[in-house]
């Protein structure tokens, strides 16, 4: 114990860290400039583009994005701040998202593939859906929705997997101004039910089944649960529209409910070739809701607008995804997340791109599946998350080299990426030929906030790069003072200005919208000047002298050891420098002397067995790179990490395990079965070592319960 105390007081490298600042220990990385061939073809290759988006040109700078769309009526006011912070973009403008993503491409791209759908079973051929065909299908499904009496402003819930019927349904709703709320298919029926109730939807659209890891799942059963859960909250669902994975044949075991459930293919038969005029919507009308979790139970329905959102995703797709007419673009995210909405459906289709949709898991039937798809379809732009990259690196580190595909551009999104993992992505997946953009943003923000411009800025592993065009971030300490670039200090990242992609409100919870995102740094709640309303992103970050931001993770992910705040991500990054380690998660354990101490969970690459040596390597690496202060109390080598369906590690579940507290709701996990395994492993070892903590205070319990949010 005395030894432990010495660790804290003797460690001069952290001695001047203050409570408000997270000490930053990450090593800076080198630069990776774009190859000349990439620069030569890039949509943005002249650094002068930044001058069109400087602060003095705001908000008119964003007209360039709105001009990428077709408008029925041009706006009168670019940005209306009169009801701050409920910003209104392109006020008075009229447009339709479905028209912009479909109809307007018929003139020159009717026979070009809009979507290429890859079913999970390799025995099933992929399906290319041309813009003409998409137009027909969107119109027919819009006719079905219209027939049900749905109209602009009504809400509709989709609980759909990665099949082309999902974008068709989204675009059909958008055509009529019906506000869609797509719930990730992997979520339970009950989770869908809560979201149906929250949004007040009367119609649920689902499918009988879909493939996941080789199994044709019965998905319809979840619709029954969803309707029941919604009813408990007082929301009646009139109709459940059931697509069929194989039209004409029913793939679920759950019976259809008479009068409520209808097969979509039957309904469509009555609307063959019917056309539905796109509704002229206000730019400020809502396009969709995307639910995301917060620290309290009620999910947040982030409401995105037709005009601002579509402009922003079109602009960022053009400059950051660098899409060109001949590209084949594959984003491996799920359309059930914001990434899929913005960068599989709305952004790419607004620009007339060919967007690939894959039904299944990336490693089915083996770790080379993505690379086979890339070869087969000629994919040249690839977009995925650190969790998928880590997984593919874990199960098939040498697979990409065996396949003759060539990416010119790759994206990582969703979490900070450890430099080690970034380098594998660059060298192995990108074969050293592709630029990488590390795009930092959120469900709430509609599109990218931080990223390199791929034809201009060099990439730096672990950093998202500078602010996106027209975005004005700052890093603030708890008192609102700016933390200067290059200071080596971290703080809360905020965006000082509104931008067109920002969400309009939390559906039905406007006070929560203001209190969660704007109250923290607002000095005058009556102000209608945007300068008074910095957007609080809830992420910790640091800015290097070169202006690049490094996102350290959610501010509630910080572990405070004896008054020194350690970012989970930097601890995990160091663990990943140990060759055997595939994934790592750091959590706090309540400690009577130091407040909190770090515990580290790691999983190993295939072919390695847990050993005391690996534990020692992880421990030594952390002590060496961060300091003795961060020395983990325990290192647990576990078979897998509990993860959300979007692949984010659920640190609160691990934290609860380490602290012997209740793991809380685990029903939305991708792998709930791992929780009990880890609990048994860790807690029996702790019992044997006499490390069972005292009873925790309410504040401590709350901290553990909400550690890492989600
Ligand atoms: C798009 C998306 C948002 C949170 C965000 C941050 C983390 C996303 C990141 C990143 C570091 C990146 N995050 N991208 N952290 N580098 N490139 O993921 O939306 O699901 O709402 O998550 O994800 O912590 O605040 P969402």
XYZ file of C-alpha atoms and ligand atoms in Angstrom:
736
model
C 0.000 0.000 0.000
C 2.768 2.443 0.972
C 4.394 1.535 -2.278
C 1.225 2.464 -4.116
C 1.100 5.856 -2.439
C 4.667 6.525 -3.445
C 3.685 5.818 -6.991
C 1.386 8.783 -6.893
C 3.492 11.332 -5.086
C 6.799 10.477 -6.713
C 5.535 10.674 -10.203
C 6.555 14.131 -11.309
C 5.425 13.611 -14.860
C 1.790 14.051 -13.781
C 2.316 16.424 -10.879
C 0.913 19.524 -12.516
C -2.205 17.945 -13.870
C -5.354 19.753 -12.696
C -8.796 18.379 -12.074
C -10.267 20.251 -15.021
C -7.783 18.929 -17.519
C -7.110 15.479 -18.693
C -3.401 14.889 -18.816
C -2.429 13.888 -22.313
C 0.237 11.302 -22.638
C -0.263 10.061 -26.134
C 2.783 10.199 -28.316
C 2.433 12.290 -31.442
C 2.474 10.297 -34.667
C 3.948 10.961 -38.094
C 2.131 12.267 -41.175
C 0.858 10.266 -44.134
C 0.385 12.560 -47.167
C -2.096 11.625 -49.923
C -0.531 9.974 -52.995
C -0.225 12.323 -56.021
C -2.685 10.194 -58.055
C -5.293 10.773 -55.382
C -4.661 14.509 -55.233
C -4.918 14.762 -59.015
C -8.498 13.476 -58.997
C -9.738 14.817 -55.644
C -12.880 16.962 -55.374
C -10.918 19.239 -53.092
C -7.229 19.549 -53.881
C -6.645 23.282 -53.556
C -6.118 24.455 -49.976
C -7.813 27.715 -50.977
C -11.139 25.952 -50.443
C -10.700 26.659 -46.734
C -10.849 30.381 -47.432
C -14.417 29.990 -48.652
C -15.415 28.677 -45.234
C -13.695 31.047 -42.811
C -15.588 32.555 -39.891
C -16.200 35.904 -41.610
C -17.996 34.084 -44.471
C -20.355 32.217 -42.124
C -23.213 31.338 -42.595
C -23.294 32.075 -46.341
C -20.347 29.735 -46.837
C -22.789 26.820 -46.557
C -24.760 27.962 -49.599
C -22.154 25.987 -51.542
C -23.551 22.807 -49.944
C -27.201 23.762 -50.491
C -26.361 24.441 -54.126
C -25.512 20.783 -54.598
C -29.257 20.100 -54.335
C -32.279 20.927 -56.496
C -34.741 23.261 -54.788
C -38.365 23.921 -55.758
C -38.001 27.296 -54.117
C -34.816 28.982 -53.007
C -34.556 30.070 -49.358
C -35.032 33.618 -48.085
C -32.744 33.356 -45.046
C -29.649 31.184 -44.778
C -29.638 30.971 -40.974
C -32.342 32.145 -38.597
C -31.168 32.314 -34.975
C -34.241 34.005 -33.503
C -35.223 30.976 -31.416
C -31.708 30.033 -30.250
C -30.437 27.358 -29.960
C -33.143 25.885 -32.236
C -31.343 26.935 -35.402
C -33.244 27.145 -38.683
C -31.339 26.704 -41.935
C -32.391 27.791 -45.413
C -35.675 29.235 -44.164
C -38.322 29.673 -46.827
C -36.619 27.134 -49.106
C -38.605 24.173 -50.455
C -37.278 20.815 -51.603
C -37.761 17.078 -51.352
C -35.055 14.606 -50.290
C -36.507 11.721 -52.305
C -36.545 13.869 -55.441
C -32.926 14.852 -54.818
C -31.748 11.293 -54.200
C -33.737 9.642 -56.981
C -35.763 11.588 -59.561
C -33.158 14.118 -60.519
C -30.689 11.402 -61.513
C -33.029 9.922 -64.131
C -31.889 12.477 -66.684
C -28.311 11.225 -66.905
C -27.969 8.190 -64.623
C -31.171 6.187 -65.122
C -29.283 2.993 -65.896
C -26.504 3.433 -63.417
C -26.596 1.330 -60.232
C -27.819 3.392 -57.296
C -27.527 0.478 -54.893
C -25.770 -2.847 -55.093
C -27.094 -5.223 -52.519
C -24.906 -8.121 -51.388
C -26.857 -10.863 -49.589
C -24.947 -12.621 -46.847
C -25.127 -16.153 -48.349
C -22.457 -16.287 -51.017
C -24.666 -18.605 -53.026
C -27.054 -15.703 -53.645
C -26.027 -13.280 -56.383
C -25.717 -9.590 -55.640
C -28.446 -7.329 -57.000
C -27.790 -4.025 -58.725
C -30.674 -1.571 -58.505
C -30.480 1.200 -61.071
C -31.693 4.726 -60.421
C -34.639 3.996 -62.712
C -35.543 0.893 -60.741
C -35.109 2.738 -57.455
C -37.472 5.407 -58.776
C -40.109 2.784 -59.556
C -39.758 1.043 -56.194
C -39.762 4.253 -54.163
C -42.874 5.478 -55.957
C -44.712 2.201 -55.481
C -43.942 2.052 -51.781
C -44.876 5.728 -51.399
C -48.239 4.816 -52.962
C -48.657 2.111 -50.306
C -47.913 4.575 -47.502
C -50.258 7.145 -48.974
C -52.981 4.536 -49.225
C -52.645 3.937 -45.487
C -53.490 7.594 -44.949
C -50.002 8.635 -43.875
C -49.076 12.218 -44.665
C -46.392 14.851 -44.102
C -45.472 15.244 -40.447
C -46.706 11.765 -39.399
C -44.081 9.416 -37.976
C -43.344 5.888 -39.150
C -41.014 3.365 -37.533
C -38.854 0.953 -39.506
C -37.223 -2.024 -37.832
C -35.306 -3.208 -40.844
C -32.007 -4.991 -41.523
C -29.540 -4.271 -44.325
C -31.752 -4.977 -47.322
C -32.554 -2.590 -50.209
C -36.149 -2.342 -49.005
C -34.859 -0.145 -46.173
C -33.537 2.739 -48.305
C -36.570 2.310 -50.561
C -38.847 2.746 -47.534
C -36.845 5.725 -46.235
C -37.004 7.489 -49.593
C -40.708 6.693 -49.971
C -41.437 8.251 -46.569
C -39.233 11.238 -47.417
C -41.167 11.660 -50.657
C -44.346 12.286 -48.677
C -42.732 14.167 -45.783
C -43.457 11.291 -43.388
C -40.822 11.409 -40.649
C -39.043 8.050 -40.527
C -37.431 6.491 -37.502
C -35.311 3.483 -38.371
C -34.434 1.296 -35.395
C -31.353 -0.912 -35.785
C -32.578 -4.439 -36.619
C -30.365 -6.032 -33.990
C -32.247 -4.187 -31.268
C -34.909 -6.117 -29.431
C -38.603 -5.792 -30.152
C -38.992 -4.047 -26.813
C -36.359 -1.430 -27.696
C -38.210 -0.841 -30.993
C -41.474 -0.572 -29.020
C -40.115 2.199 -26.789
C -39.049 4.136 -29.861
C -42.415 3.588 -31.561
C -44.118 4.979 -28.461
C -41.731 7.893 -28.093
C -42.196 8.952 -31.700
C -45.947 8.280 -31.783
C -45.782 6.007 -34.838
C -48.916 4.136 -35.890
C -47.237 2.041 -38.577
C -44.286 -0.326 -38.193
C -42.379 -1.602 -41.218
C -40.420 -4.805 -40.792
C -39.287 -7.944 -42.630
C -39.934 -11.623 -41.987
C -36.275 -12.588 -41.752
C -32.701 -11.834 -42.734
C -29.288 -13.449 -42.640
C -26.768 -12.865 -39.926
C -23.708 -15.116 -39.492
C -25.183 -17.847 -41.643
C -28.551 -18.013 -39.960
C -31.885 -16.849 -41.389
C -33.238 -15.022 -38.336
C -36.932 -14.788 -37.554
C -37.298 -11.025 -37.364
C -41.089 -10.815 -37.479
C -41.289 -12.071 -33.891
C -39.756 -8.775 -32.798
C -42.603 -6.839 -34.394
C -45.067 -8.592 -32.089
C -42.935 -7.672 -29.076
C -42.570 -4.103 -30.333
C -46.299 -3.605 -30.771
C -46.906 -4.978 -27.287
C -44.206 -2.797 -25.699
C -45.564 0.302 -27.469
C -49.095 -0.523 -26.288
C -47.854 -0.627 -22.689
C -46.781 2.971 -23.163
C -50.149 3.895 -24.636
C -49.159 3.864 -28.317
C -51.358 1.807 -30.620
C -49.838 0.409 -33.808
C -52.503 0.036 -36.515
C -50.484 -1.693 -39.171
C -47.377 -3.807 -39.395
C -46.056 -3.939 -42.954
C -43.978 -7.068 -43.466
C -41.518 -7.258 -46.351
C -40.498 -10.791 -47.313
C -36.840 -11.708 -47.646
C -37.957 -14.048 -50.436
C -41.069 -12.475 -51.997
C -44.037 -14.803 -52.085
C -42.614 -17.088 -49.408
C -42.760 -16.546 -45.665
C -39.461 -17.013 -43.823
C -40.640 -16.455 -40.234
C -42.313 -18.883 -37.877
C -44.346 -16.243 -36.080
C -47.895 -16.080 -37.438
C -49.216 -12.938 -39.106
C -51.785 -11.098 -36.998
C -55.117 -10.850 -38.808
C -56.127 -7.286 -39.589
C -52.850 -5.814 -38.377
C -50.048 -7.497 -40.323
C -49.815 -7.245 -44.103
C -47.244 -8.501 -46.601
C -45.758 -5.599 -48.510
C -45.399 -7.596 -51.728
C -49.183 -8.135 -51.677
C -49.812 -4.425 -51.183
C -47.341 -3.452 -53.896
C -49.163 -5.582 -56.429
C -52.048 -3.112 -56.226
C -49.768 -0.157 -56.948
C -47.695 -1.381 -59.878
C -45.939 1.464 -61.673
C -47.919 4.039 -59.744
C -46.224 7.432 -59.413
C -46.468 9.730 -56.405
C -45.503 13.382 -56.712
C -42.811 14.367 -54.215
C -44.264 16.780 -51.656
C -42.732 20.262 -51.663
C -41.408 20.436 -48.094
C -39.995 23.319 -46.143
C -36.239 23.109 -45.649
C -36.927 23.241 -41.911
C -39.407 20.336 -41.938
C -38.155 17.167 -40.217
C -36.757 14.387 -42.430
C -36.185 11.685 -39.834
C -35.586 10.809 -36.200
C -32.532 8.829 -35.165
C -32.615 7.528 -31.642
C -29.473 7.512 -29.567
C -28.847 6.665 -25.962
C -27.886 9.023 -23.192
C -27.054 8.646 -19.543
C -30.711 8.438 -18.544
C -33.129 5.746 -19.610
C -35.269 7.567 -22.161
C -33.694 7.424 -25.614
C -33.196 10.660 -27.484
C -34.936 10.993 -30.839
C -32.564 13.286 -32.700
C -34.615 15.206 -35.247
C -32.921 16.081 -38.528
C -34.209 18.547 -41.107
C -34.827 18.118 -44.824
C -32.860 21.101 -46.142
C -30.010 21.607 -43.696
C -29.283 17.918 -43.197
C -29.405 16.964 -46.863
C -27.194 19.911 -47.841
C -24.652 19.020 -45.193
C -24.419 15.321 -46.039
C -24.208 16.086 -49.762
C -21.374 18.577 -49.199
C -19.400 16.399 -46.837
C -19.859 13.306 -49.036
C -18.445 15.254 -51.937
C -15.387 16.679 -50.196
C -14.614 14.112 -47.514
C -15.771 10.840 -49.092
C -14.474 12.243 -52.379
C -17.127 10.473 -54.400
C -16.991 10.684 -58.209
C -19.464 9.409 -60.817
C -17.458 6.263 -61.589
C -16.691 5.245 -58.028
C -18.108 2.228 -56.265
C -18.530 3.192 -52.690
C -19.024 0.758 -49.826
C -19.816 1.825 -46.312
C -19.912 -1.193 -44.059
C -21.928 0.558 -41.331
C -25.561 -0.325 -40.682
C -28.287 1.965 -42.008
C -29.762 1.666 -38.516
C -27.089 4.104 -37.338
C -26.535 7.707 -38.322
C -23.494 6.720 -40.385
C -25.710 4.617 -42.618
C -28.343 7.334 -42.963
C -25.830 10.019 -43.878
C -23.145 8.077 -45.719
C -24.880 5.034 -47.214
C -28.221 6.534 -48.173
C -28.694 10.304 -48.203
C -25.231 11.702 -48.978
C -24.171 9.195 -51.655
C -27.573 9.031 -53.368
C -27.935 12.826 -53.379
C -24.719 12.839 -55.433
C -25.822 9.997 -57.728
C -23.282 7.515 -56.385
C -23.294 3.722 -56.522
C -23.631 2.693 -52.877
C -23.066 -0.899 -51.771
C -25.215 -2.477 -49.065
C -24.140 -5.717 -47.400
C -26.659 -7.797 -45.478
C -24.465 -9.761 -43.123
C -21.558 -9.827 -40.731
C -18.171 -8.813 -42.169
C -16.459 -12.031 -41.121
C -19.044 -14.413 -42.570
C -18.220 -17.026 -43.692
C -14.596 -16.020 -43.089
C -12.349 -13.038 -42.507
C -11.808 -12.438 -46.223
C -15.440 -11.791 -47.139
C -15.089 -7.988 -47.358
C -12.096 -8.345 -49.658
C -13.920 -10.777 -51.945
C -16.832 -8.321 -52.159
C -14.386 -5.520 -52.932
C -12.859 -7.519 -55.803
C -16.196 -8.658 -57.174
C -17.822 -5.220 -57.227
C -14.736 -3.140 -57.882
C -15.168 -1.193 -54.666
C -12.677 1.673 -54.533
C -13.954 3.682 -51.552
C -14.321 1.798 -48.288
C -15.808 3.036 -45.026
C -15.929 1.254 -41.672
C -15.319 1.533 -37.925
C -12.351 0.822 -35.653
C -14.226 -2.091 -34.114
C -14.603 -3.811 -37.497
C -11.005 -3.022 -38.355
C -9.805 -4.537 -35.077
C -11.962 -7.582 -35.658
C -10.733 -8.116 -39.224
C -7.166 -7.627 -38.040
C -7.766 -10.122 -35.285
C -9.272 -12.878 -37.411
C -7.473 -12.371 -40.716
C -4.486 -10.055 -40.549
C -2.984 -11.396 -43.781
C -6.174 -11.784 -45.821
C -6.303 -8.402 -47.616
C -2.983 -9.081 -49.373
C -4.468 -12.169 -51.035
C -7.118 -10.174 -52.914
C -6.641 -7.932 -55.895
C -8.769 -4.935 -54.977
C -7.542 -1.354 -54.831
C -9.000 1.247 -52.524
C -8.172 4.866 -53.169
C -9.962 6.102 -50.085
C -10.895 4.640 -46.703
C -12.814 5.993 -43.718
C -12.791 5.152 -40.052
C -15.611 6.389 -37.827
C -17.256 5.810 -34.494
C -14.473 5.732 -31.933
C -10.952 6.926 -31.552
C -8.737 4.514 -33.491
C -5.540 3.336 -31.860
C -2.483 4.231 -33.973
C -1.499 0.541 -34.127
C -4.846 -0.357 -35.635
C -4.752 2.652 -37.968
C -1.417 1.466 -39.319
C -2.747 -2.023 -40.047
C -5.724 -0.448 -41.840
C -3.344 1.714 -43.884
C -0.708 -0.917 -44.696
C -2.786 -4.078 -44.976
C -6.302 -3.065 -46.000
C -5.255 0.030 -47.939
C -2.043 -1.604 -49.228
C -0.350 1.736 -48.639
C -2.267 3.163 -51.637
C -5.358 4.631 -50.010
C -5.873 7.858 -48.122
C -7.596 7.484 -44.766
C -10.062 9.926 -43.272
C -10.787 9.555 -39.573
C -14.147 11.291 -39.325
C -15.298 12.526 -35.938
C -18.987 13.324 -35.545
C -22.197 12.210 -33.827
C -25.800 11.165 -34.367
C -26.703 14.677 -33.295
C -24.419 16.404 -35.788
C -25.766 14.827 -38.988
C -22.362 14.769 -40.659
C -18.628 15.096 -40.159
C -17.235 17.709 -37.756
C -13.573 16.801 -37.747
C -11.599 15.175 -40.574
C -8.721 15.738 -42.911
C -9.596 16.868 -46.430
C -8.225 13.762 -48.116
C -6.680 15.453 -51.164
C -5.102 18.241 -49.144
C -4.173 17.264 -45.607
C -1.849 14.472 -44.561
C -3.388 11.934 -42.194
C -2.000 11.422 -38.720
C -2.848 8.125 -37.005
C -5.126 8.582 -34.017
C -6.134 12.155 -34.887
C -9.266 13.017 -36.803
C -7.511 16.058 -38.212
C -8.641 19.677 -38.419
C -12.232 20.915 -38.271
C -14.440 20.141 -41.248
C -15.124 23.042 -43.639
C -17.096 25.806 -41.951
C -16.971 24.159 -38.516
C -15.460 26.273 -35.730
C -14.424 24.076 -32.795
C -12.716 25.043 -29.572
C -11.483 23.130 -26.569
C -12.728 24.593 -23.300
C -11.926 23.856 -19.688
C -14.655 23.530 -17.072
C -14.838 27.320 -16.659
C -15.166 27.998 -20.353
C -11.584 29.155 -20.898
C -10.049 28.100 -24.174
C -7.346 25.442 -23.965
C -4.751 26.474 -26.545
C -3.587 24.232 -29.362
C -0.224 22.658 -28.679
C -0.542 23.023 -24.911
C -0.678 19.283 -24.451
C -3.807 19.774 -22.373
C -7.209 18.354 -23.068
C -10.666 19.640 -22.325
C -14.218 19.601 -23.672
C -14.555 20.014 -27.399
C -17.309 22.399 -28.461
C -18.452 23.741 -31.814
C -18.809 27.486 -31.579
C -21.150 27.912 -34.539
C -24.283 26.231 -35.889
C -23.963 24.229 -39.125
C -26.647 22.922 -41.490
C -26.390 19.272 -40.391
C -26.973 19.882 -36.696
C -30.105 18.224 -35.276
C -33.068 20.472 -34.654
C -34.226 19.141 -31.306
C -34.785 15.971 -29.298
C -38.210 14.758 -30.327
C -40.638 15.700 -27.551
C -37.862 16.831 -25.186
C -36.841 20.381 -26.137
C -35.648 21.196 -22.595
C -33.330 18.203 -22.642
C -32.022 19.364 -26.020
C -31.005 22.694 -24.526
C -29.743 21.359 -21.200
C -27.642 18.512 -22.651
C -26.027 20.281 -25.591
C -26.129 24.024 -25.015
C -26.581 24.948 -21.359
C -23.048 24.158 -20.242
C -21.289 27.075 -21.909
C -24.212 29.434 -22.525
C -23.965 32.657 -20.557
C -27.283 34.242 -21.554
C -30.266 31.964 -22.182
C -32.120 34.864 -23.856
C -29.410 35.546 -26.407
C -30.270 35.133 -30.093
C -26.627 35.520 -31.121
C -25.121 32.185 -32.125
C -21.786 33.188 -30.591
C -23.377 32.709 -27.172
C -24.357 29.090 -27.787
C -21.380 26.735 -28.165
C -22.478 23.180 -28.906
C -21.210 20.844 -26.159
C -20.288 17.559 -27.812
C -19.554 15.615 -24.630
C -16.183 14.434 -25.954
C -12.789 15.109 -24.440
C -10.173 16.245 -26.940
C -6.794 17.794 -27.371
C -5.478 19.920 -30.219
C -1.888 19.609 -31.360
C 0.188 22.569 -32.490
C -0.585 21.622 -36.110
C -4.305 22.167 -35.440
C -5.211 18.479 -35.567
C -7.735 17.285 -33.006
C -7.405 14.058 -31.139
C -10.652 12.852 -29.655
C -10.118 11.087 -26.347
C -13.624 9.692 -26.008
C -16.676 10.671 -24.048
C -15.905 13.000 -21.165
C -17.644 10.571 -18.872
C -15.058 7.923 -19.881
C -12.343 9.496 -17.791
C -10.686 7.626 -14.936
C -9.620 9.868 -12.092
C -6.683 8.312 -10.255
C -5.660 10.352 -7.238
C -6.868 13.534 -8.931
C -5.246 12.753 -12.276
C -7.641 12.268 -15.128
C -6.676 9.509 -17.512
C -8.503 9.048 -20.805
C -9.645 5.474 -21.329
C -8.614 5.677 -24.942
C -4.996 6.531 -24.276
C -4.709 3.623 -21.844
C -6.269 1.313 -24.377
C -4.024 2.561 -27.137
C -0.971 1.660 -25.151
C -2.339 -1.818 -24.433
C -2.747 -2.278 -28.167
C 0.926 -1.686 -28.790
C 1.439 -5.144 -27.265
C 1.500 -7.457 -30.228
C -0.733 -10.189 -28.788
C -3.547 -7.790 -27.862
C -6.549 -7.448 -30.156
C -8.849 -5.264 -28.067
C -8.580 -3.423 -24.784
C -10.909 -1.617 -22.403
C -9.954 0.419 -19.348
C -12.356 0.930 -16.436
C -12.169 2.517 -12.966
C -12.258 0.521 -9.751
C -13.168 2.272 -6.530
C -10.112 2.437 -4.279
C -10.030 3.874 -0.787
C -6.596 5.373 -1.181
C -6.481 6.677 -4.683
C -10.146 7.259 -5.344
C -10.050 5.170 -8.464
C -7.547 2.808 -9.938
C -7.407 1.468 -13.456
C -8.345 -2.063 -14.438
C -7.599 -3.237 -17.907
C -9.512 -5.832 -19.891
C -7.848 -7.232 -22.980
C -8.718 -9.841 -25.567
C -6.055 -11.555 -27.640
C -5.500 -12.195 -31.307
C -6.185 -15.785 -32.404
C -3.331 -18.174 -31.707
C -2.331 -16.591 -28.406
C -3.231 -18.020 -25.020
C -3.638 -15.931 -21.876
C -0.454 -15.797 -19.833
C 1.174 -13.864 -17.028
C 3.763 -12.689 -19.551
C 1.168 -10.947 -21.689
C -0.283 -9.331 -18.578
C 3.177 -8.102 -17.643
C 3.765 -6.727 -21.144
C 0.529 -4.727 -20.986
C 1.325 -3.463 -17.495
C 4.869 -2.467 -18.446
C 3.743 -0.703 -21.596
C 1.238 1.386 -19.640
C 3.721 2.300 -16.939
C 6.300 3.194 -19.546
C 4.055 5.240 -21.846
C 1.743 6.897 -19.338
C 3.313 6.596 -15.939
C 3.099 4.633 -12.739
C -0.083 6.482 -11.879
C -1.866 4.484 -14.556
C -0.525 1.082 -13.550
C -3.551 -1.209 -13.746
C -4.537 -2.925 -10.559
C -5.482 -5.979 -12.580
C -5.279 -7.018 -16.185
C -8.006 -9.410 -17.180
C -7.496 -11.392 -20.349
C -11.032 -12.160 -21.489
C -12.427 -14.063 -24.477
C -14.349 -11.022 -25.821
C -15.621 -7.595 -24.781
C -19.284 -6.780 -24.185
C -20.248 -4.557 -27.111
C -23.148 -2.499 -28.381
C -24.646 -3.463 -31.675
C -22.675 -0.678 -33.294
C -19.481 -2.230 -31.945
C -18.691 0.178 -29.128
C -17.260 -1.490 -26.053
C -19.732 -1.206 -23.153
C -17.342 -0.044 -20.498
C -20.102 0.410 -17.940
C -20.766 -3.351 -18.005
C -17.095 -4.133 -17.445
C -16.847 -1.417 -14.783
C -19.799 -2.978 -12.959
C -18.075 -6.361 -13.088
C -14.849 -5.007 -11.623
C -16.736 -3.164 -8.867
C -19.207 -5.947 -8.034
C -22.177 -3.746 -8.899
C -25.259 -4.417 -10.996
C -24.499 -4.590 -14.741
C -27.840 -2.931 -15.548
C -29.660 -3.432 -18.824
C -27.676 -5.648 -21.169
C -30.465 -6.548 -23.578
C -29.204 -4.223 -26.291
C -25.734 -5.802 -26.341
C -24.501 -7.599 -29.421
C -23.173 -10.430 -27.213
C -25.004 -10.449 -23.844
C -23.778 -13.987 -23.104
C -20.213 -12.771 -22.593
C -21.218 -10.715 -19.544
C -21.787 -13.690 -17.258
C -18.579 -15.402 -18.430
C -16.480 -12.347 -17.649
C -18.240 -11.793 -14.333
C -17.456 -15.302 -13.227
C -13.837 -15.114 -14.321
C -13.094 -11.741 -12.742
C -15.099 -11.947 -9.582
C -13.920 -15.400 -8.568
C -10.316 -14.268 -9.035
C -11.018 -11.166 -6.986
C -12.622 -13.221 -4.238
C -9.515 -15.409 -4.133
C -7.310 -12.311 -3.803
C -9.515 -10.715 -1.140
C -10.292 -7.785 -3.445
C -14.008 -7.452 -2.831
C -14.737 -3.731 -2.395
C -16.722 -2.212 0.457
C -20.264 -1.123 -0.168
C -20.223 1.818 -2.584
C -21.786 5.219 -1.945
C -24.611 6.405 -4.157
C -22.314 8.765 -6.068
C -19.834 5.963 -6.682
C -22.594 3.645 -7.815
C -23.844 6.286 -10.225
C -20.399 6.854 -11.662
C -19.870 3.151 -12.307
C -23.381 2.742 -13.672
C -22.954 5.511 -16.224
C -19.277 4.943 -16.994
C -18.871 5.360 -20.731
C -22.576 6.323 -21.059
C -24.300 4.285 -23.831
C -20.888 8.881 -36.085
C -21.067 8.243 -34.750
C -20.746 9.542 -31.404
C -19.528 9.409 -30.510
C -18.722 10.680 -30.444
C -17.336 10.150 -30.113
C -17.277 8.853 -30.886
C -17.253 9.027 -33.403
C -15.133 9.260 -33.812
C -15.322 9.207 -32.413
C -13.063 9.470 -32.089
C -13.802 9.417 -34.309
N -16.649 9.046 -32.198
N -16.345 9.143 -34.387
N -14.283 9.309 -31.559
N -12.790 9.513 -33.406
N -13.515 9.434 -35.632
O -20.287 7.405 -34.346
O -22.152 8.683 -34.032
O -22.954 6.699 -32.670
O -23.677 9.086 -32.156
O -21.352 8.282 -31.643
O -18.630 8.428 -31.051
O -17.239 9.881 -28.751
O -19.247 11.547 -29.464
P -22.607 8.139 -32.604
